[in-house]
mmCIF file of C-alpha atoms and ligand atoms in Angstrom:
data_model
loop_
_atom_site.group_PDB
_atom_site.id
_atom_site.type_symbol
_atom_site.label_atom_id
_atom_site.label_comp_id
_atom_site.label_asym_id
_atom_site.label_seq_id
_atom_site.Cartn_x
_atom_site.Cartn_y
_atom_site.Cartn_z
ATOM 1 C CA MET A 84 19.909 -36.252 60.525
ATOM 2 C CA ILE A 85 19.704 -39.915 59.635
ATOM 3 C CA ALA A 86 21.860 -42.065 61.866
ATOM 4 C CA VAL A 87 22.479 -45.785 62.113
ATOM 5 C CA LEU A 88 23.175 -47.642 65.350
ATOM 6 C CA ARG A 89 25.068 -50.887 64.860
ATOM 7 C CA LEU A 90 24.724 -53.289 67.789
ATOM 8 C CA GLY A 91 26.885 -56.223 68.829
ATOM 9 C CA HIS A 92 29.880 -55.639 66.531
ATOM 10 C CA ARG A 93 32.517 -58.309 67.262
ATOM 11 C CA ILE A 94 35.856 -56.888 66.113
ATOM 12 C CA PHE A 95 37.212 -60.046 64.443
ATOM 13 C CA ARG A 96 34.048 -61.821 63.347
ATOM 14 C CA ASP A 97 32.049 -58.847 62.070
ATOM 15 C CA LYS A 98 34.868 -56.728 60.640
ATOM 16 C CA ARG A 99 33.691 -56.948 57.019
ATOM 17 C CA VAL A 100 29.968 -56.890 57.716
ATOM 18 C CA THR A 101 30.151 -53.824 59.971
ATOM 19 C CA THR A 102 32.342 -52.079 57.392
ATOM 20 C CA HIS A 103 29.642 -52.838 54.813
ATOM 21 C CA VAL A 104 26.892 -51.590 57.135
ATOM 22 C CA ALA A 105 28.804 -48.301 57.470
ATOM 23 C CA LEU A 106 29.503 -48.056 53.719
ATOM 24 C CA VAL A 107 25.853 -48.717 52.896
ATOM 25 C CA ALA A 108 24.739 -46.143 55.478
ATOM 26 C CA ARG A 109 26.998 -43.544 53.841
ATOM 27 C CA ALA A 110 26.264 -44.443 50.216
ATOM 28 C CA PHE A 111 22.483 -44.610 50.688
ATOM 29 C CA GLY A 112 22.233 -41.191 52.320
ATOM 30 C CA ALA A 113 22.674 -41.541 56.111
ATOM 31 C CA ASP A 114 24.771 -38.923 57.935
ATOM 32 C CA LYS A 115 26.272 -40.902 60.770
ATOM 33 C CA ILE A 116 26.867 -44.338 62.239
ATOM 34 C CA PHE A 117 27.252 -45.284 65.893
ATOM 35 C CA VAL A 118 28.893 -48.625 66.605
ATOM 36 C CA SER A 119 28.473 -50.082 70.073
ATOM 37 C CA THR A 120 31.978 -51.635 70.245
ATOM 38 C CA GLU A 121 35.094 -49.463 70.088
ATOM 39 C CA ASP A 122 37.040 -50.185 66.864
ATOM 40 C CA LYS A 123 39.565 -47.548 65.806
ATOM 41 C CA LYS A 124 40.584 -49.500 62.703
ATOM 42 C CA LEU A 125 36.993 -49.512 61.488
ATOM 43 C CA GLU A 126 36.745 -45.739 62.115
ATOM 44 C CA LYS A 127 39.959 -45.149 60.146
ATOM 45 C CA GLY A 128 38.772 -47.246 57.184
ATOM 46 C CA ILE A 129 35.446 -45.429 56.884
ATOM 47 C CA ASP A 130 37.043 -41.994 57.415
ATOM 48 C CA GLU A 131 39.449 -42.776 54.551
ATOM 49 C CA VAL A 132 36.570 -43.601 52.205
ATOM 50 C CA THR A 133 34.866 -40.320 53.118
ATOM 51 C CA ALA A 134 38.092 -38.371 52.606
ATOM 52 C CA ARG A 135 38.500 -39.803 49.084
ATOM 53 C CA PHE A 136 34.909 -40.033 47.916
ATOM 54 C CA GLY A 137 33.496 -36.994 49.711
ATOM 55 C CA GLY A 138 30.559 -36.074 51.898
ATOM 56 C CA SER A 139 30.488 -35.463 55.639
ATOM 57 C CA PHE A 140 29.644 -38.946 56.922
ATOM 58 C CA ARG A 141 30.757 -39.539 60.508
ATOM 59 C CA ILE A 142 31.526 -42.754 62.382
ATOM 60 C CA VAL A 143 31.705 -43.021 66.162
ATOM 61 C CA THR A 144 32.562 -46.351 67.773
ATOM 62 C CA GLY A 145 32.398 -47.443 71.398
ATOM 63 C CA VAL A 146 29.074 -45.727 72.139
ATOM 64 C CA ASN A 147 26.749 -46.848 74.917
ATOM 65 C CA TRP A 148 23.901 -48.231 72.809
ATOM 66 C CA ARG A 149 21.255 -48.082 75.557
ATOM 67 C CA ARG A 150 21.953 -44.426 76.289
ATOM 68 C CA THR A 151 22.144 -43.572 72.559
ATOM 69 C CA LEU A 152 18.725 -45.146 72.006
ATOM 70 C CA LYS A 153 17.141 -43.625 75.100
ATOM 71 C CA GLU A 154 18.478 -40.141 74.441
ATOM 72 C CA TRP A 155 17.764 -40.043 70.693
ATOM 73 C CA ASN A 156 15.677 -36.957 70.015
ATOM 74 C CA GLY A 157 13.612 -38.307 67.119
ATOM 75 C CA THR A 158 12.211 -41.523 65.704
ATOM 76 C CA LYS A 159 13.824 -44.860 66.557
ATOM 77 C CA VAL A 160 13.461 -47.661 64.040
ATOM 78 C CA HIS A 161 14.745 -51.170 64.695
ATOM 79 C CA LEU A 162 15.179 -53.390 61.643
ATOM 80 C CA THR A 163 14.323 -56.982 62.473
ATOM 81 C CA MET A 164 12.727 -59.885 60.652
ATOM 82 C CA TYR A 165 10.256 -60.120 63.550
ATOM 83 C CA GLY A 166 8.873 -56.597 63.081
ATOM 84 C CA GLU A 167 5.939 -55.140 61.138
ATOM 85 C CA HIS A 168 6.284 -55.329 57.374
ATOM 86 C CA ILE A 169 7.892 -52.173 55.923
ATOM 87 C CA ASP A 170 5.017 -51.681 53.453
ATOM 88 C CA ASP A 171 2.575 -51.387 56.370
ATOM 89 C CA VAL A 172 4.499 -48.762 58.377
ATOM 90 C CA LEU A 173 6.699 -46.758 56.033
ATOM 91 C CA HIS A 174 4.057 -44.028 55.622
ATOM 92 C CA LYS A 175 4.237 -43.301 59.376
ATOM 93 C CA ILE A 176 8.008 -42.777 59.431
ATOM 94 C CA PRO A 177 9.273 -39.187 59.085
ATOM 95 C CA ASN A 178 12.344 -38.914 56.860
ATOM 96 C CA ASP A 179 14.431 -36.844 59.234
ATOM 97 C CA ASN A 180 15.798 -37.330 62.740
ATOM 98 C CA ILE A 181 15.764 -41.078 62.545
ATOM 99 C CA LEU A 182 17.954 -43.547 64.345
ATOM 100 C CA ILE A 183 17.987 -46.904 62.544
ATOM 101 C CA VAL A 184 19.110 -49.862 64.639
ATOM 102 C CA VAL A 185 20.618 -52.996 63.112
ATOM 103 C CA GLY A 186 22.006 -55.981 64.965
ATOM 104 C CA ALA A 187 24.753 -58.548 64.465
ATOM 105 C CA GLU A 188 24.211 -61.409 66.884
ATOM 106 C CA LYS A 189 21.008 -61.804 68.935
ATOM 107 C CA VAL A 190 19.509 -58.402 69.658
ATOM 108 C CA PRO A 191 18.489 -57.775 73.324
ATOM 109 C CA ALA A 192 14.706 -57.735 73.934
ATOM 110 C CA GLU A 193 15.048 -54.231 75.417
ATOM 111 C CA VAL A 194 15.810 -52.848 71.932
ATOM 112 C CA TYR A 195 12.351 -53.930 70.704
ATOM 113 C CA LYS A 196 10.806 -51.959 73.570
ATOM 114 C CA LEU A 197 12.951 -48.836 73.217
ATOM 115 C CA ALA A 198 12.296 -48.613 69.446
ATOM 116 C CA ASP A 199 9.287 -46.628 68.192
ATOM 117 C CA TYR A 200 8.991 -49.068 65.284
ATOM 118 C CA ASN A 201 10.242 -52.617 64.773
ATOM 119 C CA ILE A 202 10.271 -53.047 61.023
ATOM 120 C CA SER A 203 10.899 -56.107 58.904
ATOM 121 C CA ILE A 204 12.259 -56.015 55.377
ATOM 122 C CA GLY A 205 10.319 -59.148 54.547
ATOM 123 C CA SER A 206 9.989 -61.745 57.273
ATOM 124 C CA GLN A 207 12.782 -64.041 56.105
ATOM 125 C CA PRO A 208 16.199 -63.993 57.764
ATOM 126 C CA HIS A 209 18.831 -62.218 55.639
ATOM 127 C CA SER A 210 21.360 -59.553 56.498
ATOM 128 C CA GLU A 211 21.722 -56.201 58.232
ATOM 129 C CA VAL A 212 23.508 -54.871 55.143
ATOM 130 C CA ALA A 213 20.588 -55.723 52.871
ATOM 131 C CA ALA A 214 17.971 -54.634 55.422
ATOM 132 C CA LEU A 215 19.625 -51.233 55.853
ATOM 133 C CA ALA A 216 20.055 -50.687 52.102
ATOM 134 C CA VAL A 217 16.431 -51.478 51.334
ATOM 135 C CA PHE A 218 15.139 -49.401 54.245
ATOM 136 C CA LEU A 219 17.216 -46.298 53.358
ATOM 137 C CA ASP A 220 16.287 -46.607 49.690
ATOM 138 C CA ARG A 221 12.566 -46.864 50.499
ATOM 139 C CA LEU A 222 12.784 -44.057 53.059
ATOM 140 C CA SER A 223 14.435 -41.643 50.615
ATOM 141 C CA LYS A 224 12.343 -42.896 47.670
ATOM 142 C CA GLY A 225 15.566 -43.577 45.762
ATOM 143 C CA LYS A 226 17.015 -40.085 46.366
ATOM 144 C CA GLY A 227 19.700 -41.328 48.784
ATOM 145 C CA LEU A 228 21.536 -42.948 45.886
ATOM 146 C CA LYS A 229 21.632 -39.651 44.013
ATOM 147 C CA LYS A 230 23.301 -37.705 46.830
ATOM 148 C CA ASP A 231 26.124 -35.450 45.642
ATOM 149 C CA PHE A 232 29.250 -36.298 47.636
ATOM 150 C CA SER A 233 31.511 -33.758 45.853
ATOM 151 C CA GLY A 234 34.511 -35.972 46.554
ATOM 152 C CA LYS A 235 38.075 -35.742 45.277
ATOM 153 C CA LEU A 236 37.396 -39.057 43.533
ATOM 154 C CA ARG A 237 34.386 -39.195 41.252
ATOM 155 C CA ILE A 238 33.063 -42.330 39.564
ATOM 156 C CA LEU A 239 31.522 -41.476 36.211
ATOM 157 C CA PRO A 240 28.930 -43.764 34.656
ATOM 158 C CA GLY A 241 30.666 -46.039 32.149
ATOM 159 C CA LYS A 242 28.991 -48.413 29.717
ATOM 160 C CA LYS A 243 31.922 -50.794 29.287
ATOM 161 C CA GLU A 244 34.868 -49.282 31.145
ATOM 162 C CA LYS A 245 35.822 -47.841 34.498
ATOM 163 C CA ARG A 246 35.740 -44.034 34.414
ATOM 164 C CA VAL A 247 37.310 -42.594 37.544
ATOM 165 C CA LEU A 248 38.000 -38.918 37.815
ATOM 166 C CA GLU A 249 40.287 -37.389 40.374
ATOM 167 C CA ILE A 250 39.104 -33.809 40.573
ATOM 168 C CA ILE A 251 41.765 -31.285 39.568
ATOM 169 C CA SER A 252 41.170 -27.701 40.642
ATOM 170 C CA ASP A 253 41.493 -24.703 38.277
ATOM 171 C CA GLU A 254 44.650 -23.639 40.115
ATOM 172 C CA GLU A 255 46.217 -27.089 39.664
ATOM 173 C CA CYS A 256 45.367 -27.054 35.921
ATOM 174 C CA ILE A 257 46.934 -23.611 35.381
ATOM 175 C CA GLU A 258 49.971 -24.687 37.393
ATOM 176 C CA ILE A 259 50.319 -27.766 35.121
ATOM 177 C CA LEU A 260 50.029 -25.632 31.935
ATOM 178 C CA LYS A 261 52.730 -23.288 33.230
ATOM 179 C CA ARG A 262 54.972 -26.178 34.310
ATOM 180 C CA VAL A 263 54.965 -27.649 30.781
ATOM 181 C CA SER A 264 55.695 -24.139 29.418
ATOM 182 C CA CYS A 265 52.419 -23.310 27.659
ATOM 183 C CA GLU A 266 52.464 -19.744 26.330
ATOM 184 C CA GLY A 267 50.314 -17.083 28.009
ATOM 185 C CA ASN A 268 47.963 -16.692 25.039
ATOM 186 C CA VAL A 269 47.340 -20.475 24.979
ATOM 187 C CA ILE A 270 46.448 -20.390 28.683
ATOM 188 C CA GLU A 271 44.073 -17.445 28.099
ATOM 189 C CA HIS A 272 42.421 -19.359 25.228
ATOM 190 C CA CYS A 273 42.039 -22.434 27.488
ATOM 191 C CA LYS A 274 40.337 -20.291 30.144
ATOM 192 C CA ALA A 275 37.915 -18.909 27.524
ATOM 193 C CA VAL A 276 37.116 -22.436 26.269
ATOM 194 C CA GLN A 277 36.534 -23.478 29.877
ATOM 195 C CA ARG A 278 34.031 -20.632 30.429
ATOM 196 C CA LEU A 279 31.950 -21.694 27.432
ATOM 197 C CA ALA A 280 32.330 -25.446 28.012
ATOM 198 C CA VAL A 281 31.200 -25.189 31.633
ATOM 199 C CA LYS A 282 28.118 -23.176 30.589
ATOM 200 C CA ILE A 283 27.229 -25.874 28.057
ATOM 201 C CA ALA A 284 27.913 -28.623 30.616
ATOM 202 C CA TYR A 285 25.477 -27.074 33.104
ATOM 203 C CA LEU A 286 22.720 -27.262 30.484
ATOM 204 C CA THR A 287 23.311 -30.995 29.888
ATOM 205 C CA GLU A 288 23.829 -34.092 32.012
ATOM 206 C CA ALA A 289 27.638 -33.793 31.651
ATOM 207 C CA ASP A 290 30.024 -33.917 34.620
ATOM 208 C CA VAL A 291 30.859 -30.238 35.109
ATOM 209 C CA ASP A 292 34.141 -30.839 36.980
ATOM 210 C CA LEU A 293 35.437 -33.112 34.240
ATOM 211 C CA VAL A 294 34.464 -30.640 31.504
ATOM 212 C CA SER A 295 36.075 -27.838 33.462
ATOM 213 C CA ALA A 296 39.436 -29.590 33.942
ATOM 214 C CA GLY A 297 39.387 -31.052 30.415
ATOM 215 C CA ALA A 298 38.706 -27.630 28.880
ATOM 216 C CA LEU A 299 41.501 -25.959 30.840
ATOM 217 C CA LEU A 300 43.967 -28.668 29.819
ATOM 218 C CA HIS A 301 42.760 -29.397 26.267
ATOM 219 C CA ASP A 302 45.614 -27.495 24.575
ATOM 220 C CA ILE A 303 48.428 -28.715 26.830
ATOM 221 C CA GLY A 304 50.003 -30.242 23.675
ATOM 222 C CA ARG A 305 50.541 -26.725 22.267
ATOM 223 C CA SER A 306 53.516 -26.535 24.635
ATOM 224 C CA ARG A 307 55.215 -28.871 22.084
ATOM 225 C CA THR A 308 53.502 -28.150 18.756
ATOM 226 C CA HIS A 309 50.777 -26.003 17.210
ATOM 227 C CA GLY A 310 50.230 -28.584 14.447
ATOM 228 C CA ILE A 311 47.195 -30.853 14.078
ATOM 229 C CA ASP A 312 49.103 -33.363 16.216
ATOM 230 C CA HIS A 313 48.833 -31.157 19.324
ATOM 231 C CA GLY A 314 45.972 -33.392 20.550
ATOM 232 C CA VAL A 315 48.146 -36.508 20.277
ATOM 233 C CA GLU A 316 51.112 -34.742 21.899
ATOM 234 C CA GLY A 317 48.858 -33.337 24.623
ATOM 235 C CA ALA A 318 47.535 -36.797 25.451
ATOM 236 C CA LYS A 319 51.139 -38.048 25.723
ATOM 237 C CA ILE A 320 52.007 -35.270 28.181
ATOM 238 C CA ALA A 321 48.810 -35.913 30.166
ATOM 239 C CA LYS A 322 49.639 -39.628 30.421
ATOM 240 C CA GLU A 323 53.196 -38.819 31.537
ATOM 241 C CA LEU A 324 51.726 -36.560 34.222
ATOM 242 C CA LYS A 325 49.361 -39.398 35.221
ATOM 243 C CA LEU A 326 46.290 -37.195 34.718
ATOM 244 C CA PRO A 327 42.920 -39.013 34.938
ATOM 245 C CA LYS A 328 42.054 -41.100 31.855
ATOM 246 C CA PRO A 329 38.811 -39.167 31.112
ATOM 247 C CA VAL A 330 40.903 -35.958 30.911
ATOM 248 C CA VAL A 331 43.479 -37.656 28.644
ATOM 249 C CA HIS A 332 40.636 -38.665 26.299
ATOM 250 C CA ILE A 333 39.264 -35.107 26.189
ATOM 251 C CA ILE A 334 42.702 -33.793 25.195
ATOM 252 C CA GLU A 335 43.264 -36.518 22.598
ATOM 253 C CA ARG A 336 39.821 -36.192 20.979
ATOM 254 C CA HIS A 337 39.305 -32.422 20.954
ATOM 255 C CA ILE A 338 40.430 -31.558 17.401
ATOM 256 C CA GLY A 339 37.508 -30.206 15.348
ATOM 257 C CA ALA A 340 34.551 -32.526 15.767
ATOM 258 C CA GLY A 341 36.933 -35.483 15.804
ATOM 259 C CA ILE A 342 39.310 -37.262 13.457
ATOM 260 C CA SER A 343 38.406 -40.732 12.138
ATOM 261 C CA LYS A 344 40.996 -43.494 11.776
ATOM 262 C CA GLN A 345 40.978 -43.017 7.981
ATOM 263 C CA GLU A 346 41.490 -39.243 8.339
ATOM 264 C CA ALA A 347 44.262 -39.881 10.900
ATOM 265 C CA LYS A 348 46.053 -41.981 8.261
ATOM 266 C CA GLU A 349 45.753 -39.204 5.668
ATOM 267 C CA LEU A 350 46.974 -36.615 8.193
ATOM 268 C CA GLY A 351 49.961 -38.735 9.194
ATOM 269 C CA LEU A 352 48.768 -39.138 12.805
ATOM 270 C CA PRO A 353 49.268 -42.397 14.724
ATOM 271 C CA LEU A 354 46.584 -44.742 13.362
ATOM 272 C CA LYS A 355 43.686 -44.393 15.787
ATOM 273 C CA ASP A 356 40.134 -43.082 16.058
ATOM 274 C CA TYR A 357 40.128 -39.582 17.612
ATOM 275 C CA VAL A 358 36.376 -38.956 17.557
ATOM 276 C CA PRO A 359 34.921 -37.552 20.824
ATOM 277 C CA ARG A 360 32.643 -40.171 22.380
ATOM 278 C CA THR A 361 31.390 -38.989 25.759
ATOM 279 C CA ILE A 362 29.298 -35.871 26.292
ATOM 280 C CA GLU A 363 32.246 -34.270 28.126
ATOM 281 C CA GLU A 364 34.618 -34.935 25.199
ATOM 282 C CA LYS A 365 32.101 -33.503 22.729
ATOM 283 C CA ILE A 366 31.498 -30.356 24.791
ATOM 284 C CA VAL A 367 35.187 -29.466 25.112
ATOM 285 C CA ALA A 368 35.860 -30.166 21.418
ATOM 286 C CA HIS A 369 32.986 -27.943 20.350
ATOM 287 C CA ALA A 370 33.627 -25.130 22.842
ATOM 288 C CA ASP A 371 37.134 -25.075 21.347
ATOM 289 C CA ASN A 372 35.697 -25.015 17.794
ATOM 290 C CA LEU A 373 33.716 -21.879 18.599
ATOM 291 C CA MET A 374 36.416 -20.064 20.537
ATOM 292 C CA ILE A 375 38.975 -18.287 18.356
ATOM 293 C CA GLY A 376 41.555 -17.125 20.847
ATOM 294 C CA ARG A 377 39.356 -15.577 23.527
ATOM 295 C CA LYS A 378 36.499 -14.580 21.229
ATOM 296 C CA LYS A 379 33.429 -16.714 20.741
ATOM 297 C CA ARG A 380 32.213 -16.982 17.142
ATOM 298 C CA ARG A 381 28.912 -18.197 15.708
ATOM 299 C CA VAL A 382 29.028 -21.640 14.125
ATOM 300 C CA GLU A 383 28.344 -20.280 10.589
ATOM 301 C CA PHE A 384 31.476 -18.132 10.866
ATOM 302 C CA ILE A 385 33.584 -21.213 11.687
ATOM 303 C CA VAL A 386 31.913 -23.398 9.062
ATOM 304 C CA GLU A 387 32.285 -20.796 6.271
ATOM 305 C CA LYS A 388 35.924 -20.244 7.164
ATOM 306 C CA MET A 389 36.639 -23.982 7.016
ATOM 307 C CA ASN A 390 34.758 -24.379 3.736
ATOM 308 C CA ARG A 391 36.811 -21.527 2.240
ATOM 309 C CA GLU A 392 39.974 -23.306 3.377
ATOM 310 C CA GLY A 393 38.779 -26.527 1.681
ATOM 311 C CA HIS A 394 37.869 -28.526 4.797
ATOM 312 C CA GLN A 395 34.242 -29.367 3.887
ATOM 313 C CA THR A 396 34.071 -32.738 5.679
ATOM 314 C CA ALA A 397 35.403 -31.294 8.938
ATOM 315 C CA ALA A 398 33.058 -28.273 8.606
ATOM 316 C CA ASN A 399 30.018 -30.537 8.177
ATOM 317 C CA LYS A 400 30.999 -32.582 11.216
ATOM 318 C CA ILE A 401 31.300 -29.412 13.300
ATOM 319 C CA LEU A 402 27.830 -28.295 12.218
ATOM 320 C CA ARG A 403 26.389 -31.709 13.162
ATOM 321 C CA LEU A 404 28.082 -31.586 16.565
ATOM 322 C CA HIS A 405 26.772 -28.049 17.108
ATOM 323 C CA ARG A 406 23.208 -29.220 16.418
ATOM 324 C CA GLU A 407 23.571 -32.341 18.570
ATOM 325 C CA LEU A 408 24.849 -30.387 21.591
ATOM 326 C CA SER A 409 22.408 -27.489 21.112
ATOM 327 C CA LYS A 410 19.560 -30.022 21.204
ATOM 328 C CA LYS A 411 20.929 -31.471 24.456
ATOM 329 C CA CYS A 412 21.198 -27.936 25.910
ATOM 330 C CA GLY A 413 17.676 -26.993 24.869
ATOM 331 C CA VAL A 414 19.100 -23.780 23.394
ATOM 332 C CA ASP A 415 21.255 -22.971 20.348
ATOM 333 C CA ILE A 416 24.844 -22.738 21.608
ATOM 334 C CA ASP A 417 25.243 -19.632 19.409
ATOM 335 C CA GLU A 418 22.915 -17.885 21.881
ATOM 336 C CA ILE A 419 25.081 -18.674 24.933
ATOM 337 C CA ASP A 420 27.066 -15.600 25.948
ATOM 338 C CA VAL A 421 30.436 -15.858 27.622
HETATM 339 N N1 SAM B 224 18.907 -63.373 65.398
HETATM 340 C C1 SAM B 224 19.010 -61.993 65.057
HETATM 341 C C2 SAM B 224 17.840 -61.187 65.586
HETATM 342 O O1 SAM B 224 17.583 -61.275 66.749
HETATM 343 O O2 SAM B 224 17.249 -60.397 64.874
HETATM 344 C C3 SAM B 224 19.201 -61.863 63.564
HETATM 345 C C4 SAM B 224 20.601 -61.649 63.249
HETATM 346 S S1 SAM B 224 20.799 -61.033 61.603
HETATM 347 C C5 SAM B 224 22.141 -61.933 61.006
HETATM 348 C C6 SAM B 224 21.514 -59.470 61.884
HETATM 349 C C7 SAM B 224 20.627 -58.294 61.658
HETATM 350 O O3 SAM B 224 20.151 -58.297 60.326
HETATM 351 C C8 SAM B 224 19.398 -58.217 62.497
HETATM 352 O O4 SAM B 224 19.659 -57.749 63.783
HETATM 353 C C9 SAM B 224 18.548 -57.246 61.697
HETATM 354 O O5 SAM B 224 18.875 -55.897 61.989
HETATM 355 C C10 SAM B 224 18.946 -57.557 60.258
HETATM 356 N N2 SAM B 224 17.962 -58.383 59.537
HETATM 357 C C11 SAM B 224 18.128 -59.634 59.073
HETATM 358 N N3 SAM B 224 17.041 -60.038 58.418
HETATM 359 C C12 SAM B 224 16.150 -59.028 58.460
HETATM 360 C C13 SAM B 224 14.835 -58.829 57.953
HETATM 361 N N4 SAM B 224 14.202 -59.769 57.285
HETATM 362 N N5 SAM B 224 14.249 -57.639 58.161
HETATM 363 C C14 SAM B 224 14.882 -56.645 58.846
HETATM 364 N N6 SAM B 224 16.119 -56.785 59.355
HETATM 365 C C15 SAM B 224 16.739 -57.951 59.162
#
């Protein structure tokens, strides 16, 4: 248990700063925050963040700070610019059962006495938000920032765009496919693609929940057409249903190993690049390439079939994608059983 004790919160003056102290505590790996002044609005705000973004962080306001400090069954650390430098004491601090005290206005002298350690994050005055962030990061050796919150809302790393995923359960995906009137055999195929895609995702750095939902929904466009435009149609349906953008992109870019803008022109599709870009988009597209109905085929089988049908360029792209993903998995995808 890592808990934070926030002293001297003044409801109007410190509203934002105390909110930030609580958000930093949660995001950097603490389990709980005690705030010495009662503030139900603050509790509600933090509880809402936890409900959306996950984890089991707890906030309790209106606690008696003296009693909380005295009765804490573990190590008590007070962060203050007047303390010992963090580099000199960090090795003595256990990384469990810690109560970390941060102030707002002047901190009572008693706190310095009740604390086991008074620690400074550099001896210049700055902020409780910064002090707490640095302390938690040093304490967890950077692991706090990698905590899995398993929230309904997931932020995916994006190089140049926001990628926010609202997790959709398997049941919700199947319900959506049925609602748009996808045929039973399409739904069974989607489930088979999901099984393979999720196995591949686990072997890479991909977001498994995104791959899972994207795989289940990738053929939603087959409720309107079984033509090569079912990716485009599927993306339209997904947008109408306000599904998360990363899922829309998986649906739109899942045909073969992707369709370039030039190929889209030749195929009579709306002029656009449909090449899978993210690891999640590539995994779903390729799991679909290898899954004929509910049966997984080896890549040579698919490639030979496409060559026979005169689709050499597409076949070569599929082979390249197979090799790229197999390398990321550390195993040839042909050897993955489903
Ligand atoms: N005059 C206050 C005091 O007695 O410490 C400082 C108020 S400061 C705005 C609010 C809080 O930020 C402090 O109580 C302390 O927890 C934290 N803080 C600010 N600078 C710090 C530093 N250099 N090292 C550790 N904590 C610091």
